Amino acid sequence: HTRARFRRTRRTRATHLPVNTLRPSTMAQDGCQPMERFAFAKNGSAQKSWAFCPSSRAPEYNGGAHPPGGVRGGTYEQRPYSVSGYVNGYNPSLPAYPPTRAQLEAQAAAARRPGPTGGRSGEISEMMSRQVEFERARAAGKPSHMPPPPGQDFSKLSESYNGGMSYSGHGAWDGPAPRGDPSKPAPGTPYYVKTPPEPVHDPSKEERTVPLGVGVDMGRLPMLGVDSAHAARGLELGYRHVRCGSASSDKNLIDAGAAIAAAIASGVARGSIFVSAKIAPGEMANPEPACDAVLKELGVDKLDLLSVEWPVGGADAVRECWRKMEALVDAGKTVALGLCNASVPVVESVCKDARIKPVVNEVEAHPLMAQRKLVGVCRRYGVVPAAHAPLGSSAVETEESSPLSAHPKMAEAMAVVGEGKPPGQTREQILARWSVQRGVPLVVDAGACDAVVEAVARCHDFRLLNAQKAAVDAMEPPARVGGTRFVRPPPGVDFAFDDPFLGGVARPGLELEKAGLL
């Protein structure tokens, strides 16, 4: 019943086609193409679609009846027509199906311009006429050549004025697909056909600070900072961030305070010097006395940033400490609050519960521990990711023993030559510039020598070349290997680093990748 109803639907759509007049010596009037064009296929779509062609219901093909063998109208070799001669995508410059002979004859009759074979006009009609002549000659057993299908007579190809090929017949190009924009790479070729130009570096347009706070101004964090041990030399070289430790662990607070006072006396505005300090694990239960001690030793009236150095004790302990630190902001003792060594789950937990959101998360970040997921999550929460140990371990000062400086990719980056590379560029400059170029502020740690502090201070004056940036990026190990950490918790601090991929949005296939299955 369903099949009969479908046949009636097809007949209704093709009422203008006199299917009962089909003869083997003529071309199907419903747009079907000769089957010999599809002789290479034995069971393709051209053969399968024959069952739905109106010509298959003609009396010459049993009127659509099913013979005893179960195949309607005989085998496909006995059917000279197929409906799949033109389909969408086969000839995109023409309609899905070409005009039928009945439509061409009706068009010619309406135009009242008899063609060369009578009743037909136009180039496609002439081709259809040659098709009819070919089929008649074939039925009579006379040798003849198959004419090209309508719209594909390539003998009329000619070269156009712009060097391409055009078809002088009906105006539609039926040849190979055009290449497209010649200024772009051809399909299947690498995107970079030639080496891309190096961006022009303008030091005057460098972003030397990043804003803190979302919806509220909490100051600006300088891109370059130094530990309190290098405060005096750093302020002289142009560093504007002095990172201090806690009152119980930092023995350089008094000297750092003197360096800050000297810089202010020399004309540097206090507002341009960013002073940060930390709350040690033993001070989390009562952070106010620790903050007061830092302010006293530094000789400043307030801090620009106060951070939890090691978030230990679980979520409840961190939450209680944060609540007390918020009171220090209300009292004007610090402008903003931050975190240190916080993983993605810790950042998410604090941002969810805090009344005053953290604005900075200072973590170990370098090419061997890029912290890409953590950097992305922090930015989505409005937290600025900052890097300590950007050059590796602060205890390692020789290039031969540093895993970062001795990495083969670092030697590759050092060997790159090109316009814009400063003379005498050092490995520390490349590492520091890599962090600056990805928008992550950094702090030169206490273990760095004065030469390194001086070299890093000049990393705003140049930009890594494309090949250098690619080489340093390639230093990052795969997820299944994990990164390399140089900073460990101090003795007596019960702290374990979380998996850097823990929390945030799940990464499909990460577990398989870490297991070595991808």
mmCIF file of N, CA and C in Angstrom, residues 243-364:
data_model
loop_
_atom_site.group_PDB
_atom_site.id
_atom_site.type_symbol
_atom_site.label_atom_id
_atom_site.label_comp_id
_atom_site.label_asym_id
_atom_site.label_seq_id
_atom_site.Cartn_x
_atom_site.Cartn_y
_atom_site.Cartn_z
ATOM 1 N N ARG A 243 57.843 42.249 45.495
ATOM 2 C CA ARG A 243 57.103 41.169 46.152
ATOM 3 C C ARG A 243 57.816 40.762 47.434
ATOM 4 N N CYS A 244 57.086 40.865 48.516
ATOM 5 C CA CYS A 244 57.639 40.518 49.820
ATOM 6 C C CYS A 244 57.007 39.219 50.309
ATOM 7 N N GLY A 245 57.672 38.555 51.204
ATOM 8 C CA GLY A 245 57.124 37.359 51.813
ATOM 9 C C GLY A 245 56.318 37.707 53.051
ATOM 10 N N SER A 246 56.259 36.764 53.963
ATOM 11 C CA SER A 246 55.538 36.996 55.209
ATOM 12 C C SER A 246 56.491 37.575 56.248
ATOM 13 N N ALA A 247 55.909 38.126 57.305
ATOM 14 C CA ALA A 247 56.721 38.732 58.357
ATOM 15 C C ALA A 247 57.563 37.695 59.072
ATOM 16 N N SER A 248 57.124 36.446 59.073
ATOM 17 C CA SER A 248 57.857 35.402 59.793
ATOM 18 C C SER A 248 58.945 34.740 58.956
ATOM 19 N N SER A 249 58.944 34.948 57.636
ATOM 20 C CA SER A 249 59.914 34.246 56.794
ATOM 21 C C SER A 249 60.804 35.163 55.975
ATOM 22 N N ASP A 250 60.385 36.391 55.701
ATOM 23 C CA ASP A 250 61.158 37.279 54.837
ATOM 24 C C ASP A 250 62.093 38.138 55.693
ATOM 25 N N LYS A 251 63.391 37.935 55.510
ATOM 26 C CA LYS A 251 64.377 38.686 56.267
ATOM 27 C C LYS A 251 64.826 39.964 55.551
ATOM 28 N N ASN A 252 64.224 40.240 54.427
ATOM 29 C CA ASN A 252 64.635 41.408 53.643
ATOM 30 C C ASN A 252 63.599 42.533 53.683
ATOM 31 N N LEU A 253 62.627 42.444 54.584
ATOM 32 C CA LEU A 253 61.555 43.441 54.589
ATOM 33 C C LEU A 253 62.078 44.838 54.919
ATOM 34 N N ILE A 254 62.972 44.951 55.875
ATOM 35 C CA ILE A 254 63.468 46.269 56.268
ATOM 36 C C ILE A 254 64.263 46.893 55.119
ATOM 37 N N ASP A 255 65.130 46.094 54.472
ATOM 38 C CA ASP A 255 65.894 46.613 53.339
ATOM 39 C C ASP A 255 64.980 46.992 52.180
ATOM 40 N N ALA A 256 63.939 46.194 51.945
ATOM 41 C CA ALA A 256 62.998 46.521 50.879
ATOM 42 C C ALA A 256 62.265 47.821 51.185
ATOM 43 N N GLY A 257 61.887 48.010 52.458
ATOM 44 C CA GLY A 257 61.232 49.258 52.825
ATOM 45 C C GLY A 257 62.130 50.449 52.607
ATOM 46 N N ALA A 258 63.411 50.295 52.895
ATOM 47 C CA ALA A 258 64.360 51.394 52.675
ATOM 48 C C ALA A 258 64.512 51.691 51.195
ATOM 49 N N ALA A 259 64.510 50.634 50.355
ATOM 50 C CA ALA A 259 64.614 50.847 48.912
ATOM 51 C C ALA A 259 63.386 51.567 48.377
ATOM 52 N N ILE A 260 62.222 51.227 48.900
ATOM 53 C CA ILE A 260 60.992 51.904 48.466
ATOM 54 C C ILE A 260 61.018 53.373 48.870
ATOM 55 N N ALA A 261 61.459 53.654 50.085
ATOM 56 C CA ALA A 261 61.536 55.038 50.546
ATOM 57 C C ALA A 261 62.533 55.829 49.723
ATOM 58 N N ALA A 262 63.659 55.209 49.344
ATOM 59 C CA ALA A 262 64.653 55.900 48.520
ATOM 60 C C ALA A 262 64.112 56.192 47.130
ATOM 61 N N ALA A 263 63.360 55.270 46.574
ATOM 62 C CA ALA A 263 62.783 55.503 45.248
ATOM 63 C C ALA A 263 61.767 56.635 45.296
ATOM 64 N N ILE A 264 60.964 56.676 46.344
ATOM 65 C CA ILE A 264 59.986 57.758 46.470
ATOM 66 C C ILE A 264 60.695 59.098 46.641
ATOM 67 N N ALA A 265 61.787 59.084 47.393
ATOM 68 C CA ALA A 265 62.543 60.332 47.605
ATOM 69 C C ALA A 265 63.187 60.824 46.311
ATOM 70 N N SER A 266 63.476 59.881 45.386
ATOM 71 C CA SER A 266 64.103 60.269 44.115
ATOM 72 C C SER A 266 63.102 60.750 43.081
ATOM 73 N N GLY A 267 61.822 60.742 43.429
ATOM 74 C CA GLY A 267 60.815 61.250 42.511
ATOM 75 C C GLY A 267 59.834 60.224 41.992
ATOM 76 N N VAL A 268 59.999 58.984 42.351
ATOM 77 C CA VAL A 268 59.056 57.941 41.919
ATOM 78 C C VAL A 268 57.803 58.025 42.782
ATOM 79 N N ALA A 269 56.661 58.067 42.142
ATOM 80 C CA ALA A 269 55.406 58.186 42.892
ATOM 81 C C ALA A 269 55.111 56.889 43.643
ATOM 82 N N ARG A 270 54.621 57.022 44.839
ATOM 83 C CA ARG A 270 54.265 55.835 45.639
ATOM 84 C C ARG A 270 53.198 55.018 44.924
ATOM 85 N N GLY A 271 52.294 55.673 44.230
ATOM 86 C CA GLY A 271 51.234 54.948 43.539
ATOM 87 C C GLY A 271 51.718 54.095 42.397
ATOM 88 N N SER A 272 52.910 54.377 41.880
ATOM 89 C CA SER A 272 53.447 53.581 40.791
ATOM 90 C C SER A 272 54.245 52.385 41.269
ATOM 91 N N ILE A 273 54.498 52.278 42.573
ATOM 92 C CA ILE A 273 55.221 51.135 43.137
ATOM 93 C C ILE A 273 54.205 50.181 43.740
ATOM 94 N N PHE A 274 54.176 48.966 43.219
ATOM 95 C CA PHE A 274 53.222 47.953 43.668
ATOM 96 C C PHE A 274 53.926 47.080 44.710
ATOM 97 N N VAL A 275 53.398 47.077 45.936
ATOM 98 C CA VAL A 275 53.993 46.335 47.042
ATOM 99 C C VAL A 275 53.048 45.208 47.429
ATOM 100 N N SER A 276 53.532 43.997 47.410
ATOM 101 C CA SER A 276 52.719 42.832 47.784
ATOM 102 C C SER A 276 53.416 42.046 48.881
ATOM 103 N N ALA A 277 52.640 41.346 49.673
ATOM 104 C CA ALA A 277 53.157 40.516 50.758
ATOM 105 C C ALA A 277 52.293 39.273 50.873
ATOM 106 N N LYS A 278 52.712 38.357 51.771
ATOM 107 C CA LYS A 278 52.040 37.064 51.867
ATOM 108 C C LYS A 278 51.739 36.722 53.320
ATOM 109 N N ILE A 279 50.758 35.834 53.439
ATOM 110 C CA ILE A 279 50.386 35.277 54.735
ATOM 111 C C ILE A 279 50.885 33.837 54.765
ATOM 112 N N ALA A 280 51.764 33.512 55.696
ATOM 113 C CA ALA A 280 52.338 32.173 55.797
ATOM 114 C C ALA A 280 51.303 31.200 56.352
ATOM 115 N N PRO A 281 51.513 29.890 56.166
ATOM 116 C CA PRO A 281 50.541 28.912 56.689
ATOM 117 C C PRO A 281 50.299 29.042 58.190
ATOM 118 N N GLY A 282 51.333 29.361 58.960
ATOM 119 C CA GLY A 282 51.141 29.495 60.394
ATOM 120 C C GLY A 282 50.424 30.763 60.796
ATOM 121 N N GLU A 283 50.213 31.672 59.865
ATOM 122 C CA GLU A 283 49.551 32.944 60.166
ATOM 123 C C GLU A 283 48.115 32.988 59.660
ATOM 124 N N MET A 284 47.629 31.898 59.026
ATOM 125 C CA MET A 284 46.294 31.915 58.421
ATOM 126 C C MET A 284 45.191 32.026 59.466
ATOM 127 N N ALA A 285 45.410 31.497 60.653
ATOM 128 C CA ALA A 285 44.366 31.555 61.673
ATOM 129 C C ALA A 285 44.122 32.973 62.154
ATOM 130 N N ASN A 286 45.149 33.843 62.110
ATOM 131 C CA ASN A 286 45.008 35.233 62.555
ATOM 132 C C ASN A 286 45.893 36.108 61.671
ATOM 133 N N PRO A 287 45.433 36.494 60.482
ATOM 134 C CA PRO A 287 46.280 37.202 59.533
ATOM 135 C C PRO A 287 46.512 38.672 59.868
ATOM 136 N N GLU A 288 45.703 39.270 60.731
ATOM 137 C CA GLU A 288 45.850 40.717 60.972
ATOM 138 C C GLU A 288 47.182 41.073 61.624
ATOM 139 N N PRO A 289 47.616 40.389 62.687
ATOM 140 C CA PRO A 289 48.934 40.734 63.259
ATOM 141 C C PRO A 289 50.067 40.546 62.250
ATOM 142 N N ALA A 290 49.980 39.533 61.385
ATOM 143 C CA ALA A 290 51.014 39.320 60.379
ATOM 144 C C ALA A 290 51.045 40.466 59.377
ATOM 145 N N CYS A 291 49.887 40.961 59.005
ATOM 146 C CA CYS A 291 49.819 42.100 58.075
ATOM 147 C C CYS A 291 50.391 43.354 58.737
ATOM 148 N N ASP A 292 50.054 43.575 59.995
ATOM 149 C CA ASP A 292 50.582 44.752 60.700
ATOM 150 C C ASP A 292 52.106 44.698 60.806
ATOM 151 N N ALA A 293 52.648 43.503 60.994
ATOM 152 C CA ALA A 293 54.098 43.374 61.117
ATOM 153 C C ALA A 293 54.793 43.687 59.797
ATOM 154 N N VAL A 294 54.204 43.262 58.707
ATOM 155 C CA VAL A 294 54.775 43.568 57.380
ATOM 156 C C VAL A 294 54.741 45.071 57.135
ATOM 157 N N LEU A 295 53.610 45.707 57.427
ATOM 158 C CA LEU A 295 53.493 47.151 57.204
ATOM 159 C C LEU A 295 54.524 47.911 58.031
ATOM 160 N N LYS A 296 54.750 47.448 59.261
ATOM 161 C CA LYS A 296 55.694 48.149 60.138
ATOM 162 C C LYS A 296 57.124 48.039 59.612
ATOM 163 N N GLU A 297 57.517 46.837 59.198
ATOM 164 C CA GLU A 297 58.890 46.662 58.735
ATOM 165 C C GLU A 297 59.136 47.341 57.382
ATOM 166 N N LEU A 298 58.145 47.372 56.527
ATOM 167 C CA LEU A 298 58.291 48.039 55.233
ATOM 168 C C LEU A 298 58.209 49.562 55.370
ATOM 169 N N GLY A 299 57.554 50.010 56.405
ATOM 170 C CA GLY A 299 57.391 51.446 56.575
ATOM 171 C C GLY A 299 56.374 52.056 55.635
ATOM 172 N N VAL A 300 55.345 51.306 55.260
ATOM 173 C CA VAL A 300 54.272 51.814 54.385
ATOM 174 C C VAL A 300 52.962 51.755 55.156
ATOM 175 N N ASP A 301 52.011 52.547 54.709
ATOM 176 C CA ASP A 301 50.733 52.594 55.414
ATOM 177 C C ASP A 301 49.757 51.520 54.941
ATOM 178 N N LYS A 302 49.955 50.993 53.746
ATOM 179 C CA LYS A 302 49.071 49.930 53.256
ATOM 180 C C LYS A 302 49.787 49.137 52.165
ATOM 181 N N LEU A 303 49.296 47.928 51.946
ATOM 182 C CA LEU A 303 49.803 47.059 50.888
ATOM 183 C C LEU A 303 48.899 47.163 49.664
ATOM 184 N N ASP A 304 49.476 46.884 48.515
ATOM 185 C CA ASP A 304 48.654 46.831 47.300
ATOM 186 C C ASP A 304 48.052 45.451 47.100
ATOM 187 N N LEU A 305 48.687 44.426 47.675
ATOM 188 C CA LEU A 305 48.179 43.059 47.525
ATOM 189 C C LEU A 305 48.652 42.230 48.710
ATOM 190 N N LEU A 306 47.740 41.471 49.293
ATOM 191 C CA LEU A 306 48.046 40.545 50.371
ATOM 192 C C LEU A 306 47.508 39.174 49.960
ATOM 193 N N SER A 307 48.383 38.171 49.919
ATOM 194 C CA SER A 307 48.018 36.858 49.372
ATOM 195 C C SER A 307 48.245 35.755 50.381
ATOM 196 N N VAL A 308 47.473 34.691 50.249
ATOM 197 C CA VAL A 308 47.682 33.463 51.010
ATOM 198 C C VAL A 308 48.795 32.684 50.316
ATOM 199 N N GLU A 309 49.904 32.452 51.028
ATOM 200 C CA GLU A 309 51.076 31.863 50.379
ATOM 201 C C GLU A 309 50.867 30.394 50.025
ATOM 202 N N TRP A 310 50.392 29.596 50.975
ATOM 203 C CA TRP A 310 50.129 28.171 50.755
ATOM 204 C C TRP A 310 48.736 27.864 51.298
ATOM 205 N N PRO A 311 47.741 27.628 50.446
ATOM 206 C CA PRO A 311 46.374 27.351 50.935
ATOM 207 C C PRO A 311 46.269 25.950 51.531
ATOM 208 N N VAL A 312 46.604 25.840 52.810
ATOM 209 C CA VAL A 312 46.611 24.549 53.496
ATOM 210 C C VAL A 312 45.433 24.471 54.449
ATOM 211 N N GLY A 313 45.181 23.266 54.945
ATOM 212 C CA GLY A 313 44.140 23.071 55.946
ATOM 213 C C GLY A 313 42.775 22.749 55.393
ATOM 214 N N GLY A 314 42.623 22.665 54.106
ATOM 215 C CA GLY A 314 41.335 22.356 53.520
ATOM 216 C C GLY A 314 40.524 23.596 53.193
ATOM 217 N N ALA A 315 39.371 23.364 52.590
ATOM 218 C CA ALA A 315 38.529 24.463 52.117
ATOM 219 C C ALA A 315 38.009 25.318 53.267
ATOM 220 N N ASP A 316 37.679 24.702 54.404
ATOM 221 C CA ASP A 316 37.131 25.481 55.527
ATOM 222 C C ASP A 316 38.176 26.424 56.101
ATOM 223 N N ALA A 317 39.425 25.959 56.219
ATOM 224 C CA ALA A 317 40.481 26.814 56.769
ATOM 225 C C ALA A 317 40.775 27.977 55.833
ATOM 226 N N VAL A 318 40.800 27.712 54.554
ATOM 227 C CA VAL A 318 41.043 28.782 53.589
ATOM 228 C C VAL A 318 39.889 29.772 53.604
ATOM 229 N N ARG A 319 38.675 29.280 53.703
ATOM 230 C CA ARG A 319 37.504 30.152 53.715
ATOM 231 C C ARG A 319 37.503 31.056 54.940
ATOM 232 N N GLU A 320 37.863 30.512 56.102
ATOM 233 C CA GLU A 320 37.892 31.314 57.327
ATOM 234 C C GLU A 320 39.012 32.355 57.262
ATOM 235 N N CYS A 321 40.170 31.974 56.759
ATOM 236 C CA CYS A 321 41.273 32.932 56.618
ATOM 237 C C CYS A 321 40.893 34.041 55.650
ATOM 238 N N TRP A 322 40.219 33.674 54.584
ATOM 239 C CA TRP A 322 39.837 34.691 53.589
ATOM 240 C C TRP A 322 38.850 35.691 54.181
ATOM 241 N N ARG A 323 37.934 35.194 55.012
ATOM 242 C CA ARG A 323 36.962 36.093 55.640
ATOM 243 C C ARG A 323 37.669 37.123 56.520
ATOM 244 N N LYS A 324 38.715 36.702 57.213
ATOM 245 C CA LYS A 324 39.461 37.634 58.060
ATOM 246 C C LYS A 324 40.307 38.592 57.223
ATOM 247 N N MET A 325 40.800 38.134 56.086
ATOM 248 C CA MET A 325 41.571 39.014 55.208
ATOM 249 C C MET A 325 40.673 40.061 54.555
ATOM 250 N N GLU A 326 39.424 39.729 54.323
ATOM 251 C CA GLU A 326 38.486 40.718 53.782
ATOM 252 C C GLU A 326 38.313 41.876 54.756
ATOM 253 N N ALA A 327 38.391 41.570 56.037
ATOM 254 C CA ALA A 327 38.300 42.644 57.037
ATOM 255 C C ALA A 327 39.495 43.581 56.940
ATOM 256 N N LEU A 328 40.660 43.074 56.514
ATOM 257 C CA LEU A 328 41.829 43.938 56.343
ATOM 258 C C LEU A 328 41.639 44.899 55.177
ATOM 259 N N VAL A 329 40.924 44.463 54.151
ATOM 260 C CA VAL A 329 40.601 45.374 53.036
ATOM 261 C C VAL A 329 39.658 46.456 53.536
ATOM 262 N N ASP A 330 38.655 46.052 54.312
ATOM 263 C CA ASP A 330 37.717 47.041 54.849
ATOM 264 C C ASP A 330 38.435 48.048 55.755
ATOM 265 N N ALA A 331 39.496 47.608 56.446
ATOM 266 C CA ALA A 331 40.240 48.498 57.350
ATOM 267 C C ALA A 331 41.253 49.357 56.611
ATOM 268 N N GLY A 332 41.430 49.166 55.323
ATOM 269 C CA GLY A 332 42.360 49.969 54.544
ATOM 270 C C GLY A 332 43.803 49.544 54.665
ATOM 271 N N LYS A 333 44.069 48.349 55.178
ATOM 272 C CA LYS A 333 45.448 47.888 55.327
ATOM 273 C C LYS A 333 45.989 47.240 54.047
ATOM 274 N N THR A 334 45.136 46.848 53.169
ATOM 275 C CA THR A 334 45.526 46.328 51.857
ATOM 276 C C THR A 334 44.444 46.696 50.851
ATOM 277 N N VAL A 335 44.871 46.867 49.632
ATOM 278 C CA VAL A 335 43.917 47.247 48.579
ATOM 279 C C VAL A 335 43.209 46.025 48.019
ATOM 280 N N ALA A 336 43.944 44.937 47.801
ATOM 281 C CA ALA A 336 43.378 43.754 47.153
ATOM 282 C C ALA A 336 43.923 42.505 47.827
ATOM 283 N N LEU A 337 43.252 41.381 47.542
ATOM 284 C CA LEU A 337 43.635 40.084 48.076
ATOM 285 C C LEU A 337 43.992 39.147 46.929
ATOM 286 N N GLY A 338 44.860 38.173 47.229
ATOM 287 C CA GLY A 338 45.279 37.235 46.208
ATOM 288 C C GLY A 338 45.585 35.873 46.764
ATOM 289 N N LEU A 339 45.934 34.964 45.871
ATOM 290 C CA LEU A 339 46.283 33.590 46.217
ATOM 291 C C LEU A 339 47.669 33.283 45.667
ATOM 292 N N CYS A 340 48.300 32.290 46.244
ATOM 293 C CA CYS A 340 49.561 31.760 45.733
ATOM 294 C C CYS A 340 49.465 30.235 45.714
ATOM 295 N N ASN A 341 50.023 29.633 44.697
ATOM 296 C CA ASN A 341 50.081 28.178 44.575
ATOM 297 C C ASN A 341 48.695 27.542 44.626
ATOM 298 N N ALA A 342 47.696 28.247 44.135
ATOM 299 C CA ALA A 342 46.318 27.749 44.162
ATOM 300 C C ALA A 342 46.006 27.026 42.857
ATOM 301 N N SER A 343 45.435 25.848 42.972
ATOM 302 C CA SER A 343 45.031 25.069 41.804
ATOM 303 C C SER A 343 43.669 25.539 41.311
ATOM 304 N N VAL A 344 43.206 24.919 40.245
ATOM 305 C CA VAL A 344 41.903 25.298 39.678
ATOM 306 C C VAL A 344 40.774 25.090 40.692
ATOM 307 N N PRO A 345 40.687 23.955 41.389
ATOM 308 C CA PRO A 345 39.601 23.807 42.374
ATOM 309 C C PRO A 345 39.649 24.856 43.480
ATOM 310 N N VAL A 346 40.849 25.226 43.939
ATOM 311 C CA VAL A 346 40.948 26.236 44.994
ATOM 312 C C VAL A 346 40.483 27.594 44.484
ATOM 313 N N VAL A 347 40.888 27.955 43.283
ATOM 314 C CA VAL A 347 40.451 29.231 42.714
ATOM 315 C C VAL A 347 38.935 29.258 42.573
ATOM 316 N N GLU A 348 38.364 28.176 42.090
ATOM 317 C CA GLU A 348 36.912 28.124 41.919
ATOM 318 C C GLU A 348 36.197 28.206 43.262
ATOM 319 N N SER A 349 36.726 27.532 44.274
ATOM 320 C CA SER A 349 36.081 27.536 45.586
ATOM 321 C C SER A 349 36.135 28.919 46.222
ATOM 322 N N VAL A 350 37.298 29.570 46.181
ATOM 323 C CA VAL A 350 37.424 30.891 46.797
ATOM 324 C C VAL A 350 36.568 31.911 46.056
ATOM 325 N N CYS A 351 36.589 31.891 44.747
ATOM 326 C CA CYS A 351 35.785 32.851 43.973
ATOM 327 C C CYS A 351 34.293 32.652 44.217
ATOM 328 N N LYS A 352 33.893 31.436 44.516
ATOM 329 C CA LYS A 352 32.475 31.156 44.745
ATOM 330 C C LYS A 352 32.012 31.692 46.094
ATOM 331 N N ASP A 353 32.871 31.589 47.108
ATOM 332 C CA ASP A 353 32.447 31.918 48.466
ATOM 333 C C ASP A 353 32.858 33.318 48.918
ATOM 334 N N ALA A 354 33.825 33.927 48.269
ATOM 335 C CA ALA A 354 34.397 35.170 48.782
ATOM 336 C C ALA A 354 33.487 36.369 48.519
ATOM 337 N N ARG A 355 33.474 37.278 49.470
ATOM 338 C CA ARG A 355 32.791 38.571 49.261
ATOM 339 C C ARG A 355 33.675 39.501 48.448
ATOM 340 N N ILE A 356 34.972 39.496 48.735
ATOM 341 C CA ILE A 356 35.955 40.249 47.959
ATOM 342 C C ILE A 356 36.777 39.216 47.175
ATOM 343 N N LYS A 357 36.635 39.200 45.897
ATOM 344 C CA LYS A 357 37.238 38.177 45.067
ATOM 345 C C LYS A 357 38.758 38.352 44.995
ATOM 346 N N PRO A 358 39.482 37.255 44.836
ATOM 347 C CA PRO A 358 40.930 37.380 44.622
ATOM 348 C C PRO A 358 41.199 38.001 43.259
ATOM 349 N N VAL A 359 42.268 38.759 43.161
ATOM 350 C CA VAL A 359 42.597 39.427 41.900
ATOM 351 C C VAL A 359 43.864 38.857 41.271
ATOM 352 N N VAL A 360 44.673 38.108 42.038
ATOM 353 C CA VAL A 360 45.923 37.549 41.538
ATOM 354 C C VAL A 360 46.070 36.133 42.068
ATOM 355 N N ASN A 361 46.604 35.251 41.233
ATOM 356 C CA ASN A 361 47.004 33.907 41.663
ATOM 357 C C ASN A 361 48.432 33.689 41.190
ATOM 358 N N GLU A 362 49.382 33.755 42.129
ATOM 359 C CA GLU A 362 50.799 33.617 41.793
ATOM 360 C C GLU A 362 51.204 32.154 41.904
ATOM 361 N N VAL A 363 51.600 31.569 40.773
ATOM 362 C CA VAL A 363 51.951 30.154 40.729
ATOM 363 C C VAL A 363 53.260 29.987 39.971
ATOM 364 N N GLU A 364 53.852 28.816 40.098
ATOM 365 C CA GLU A 364 55.035 28.506 39.306
ATOM 366 C C GLU A 364 54.622 28.319 37.849
#
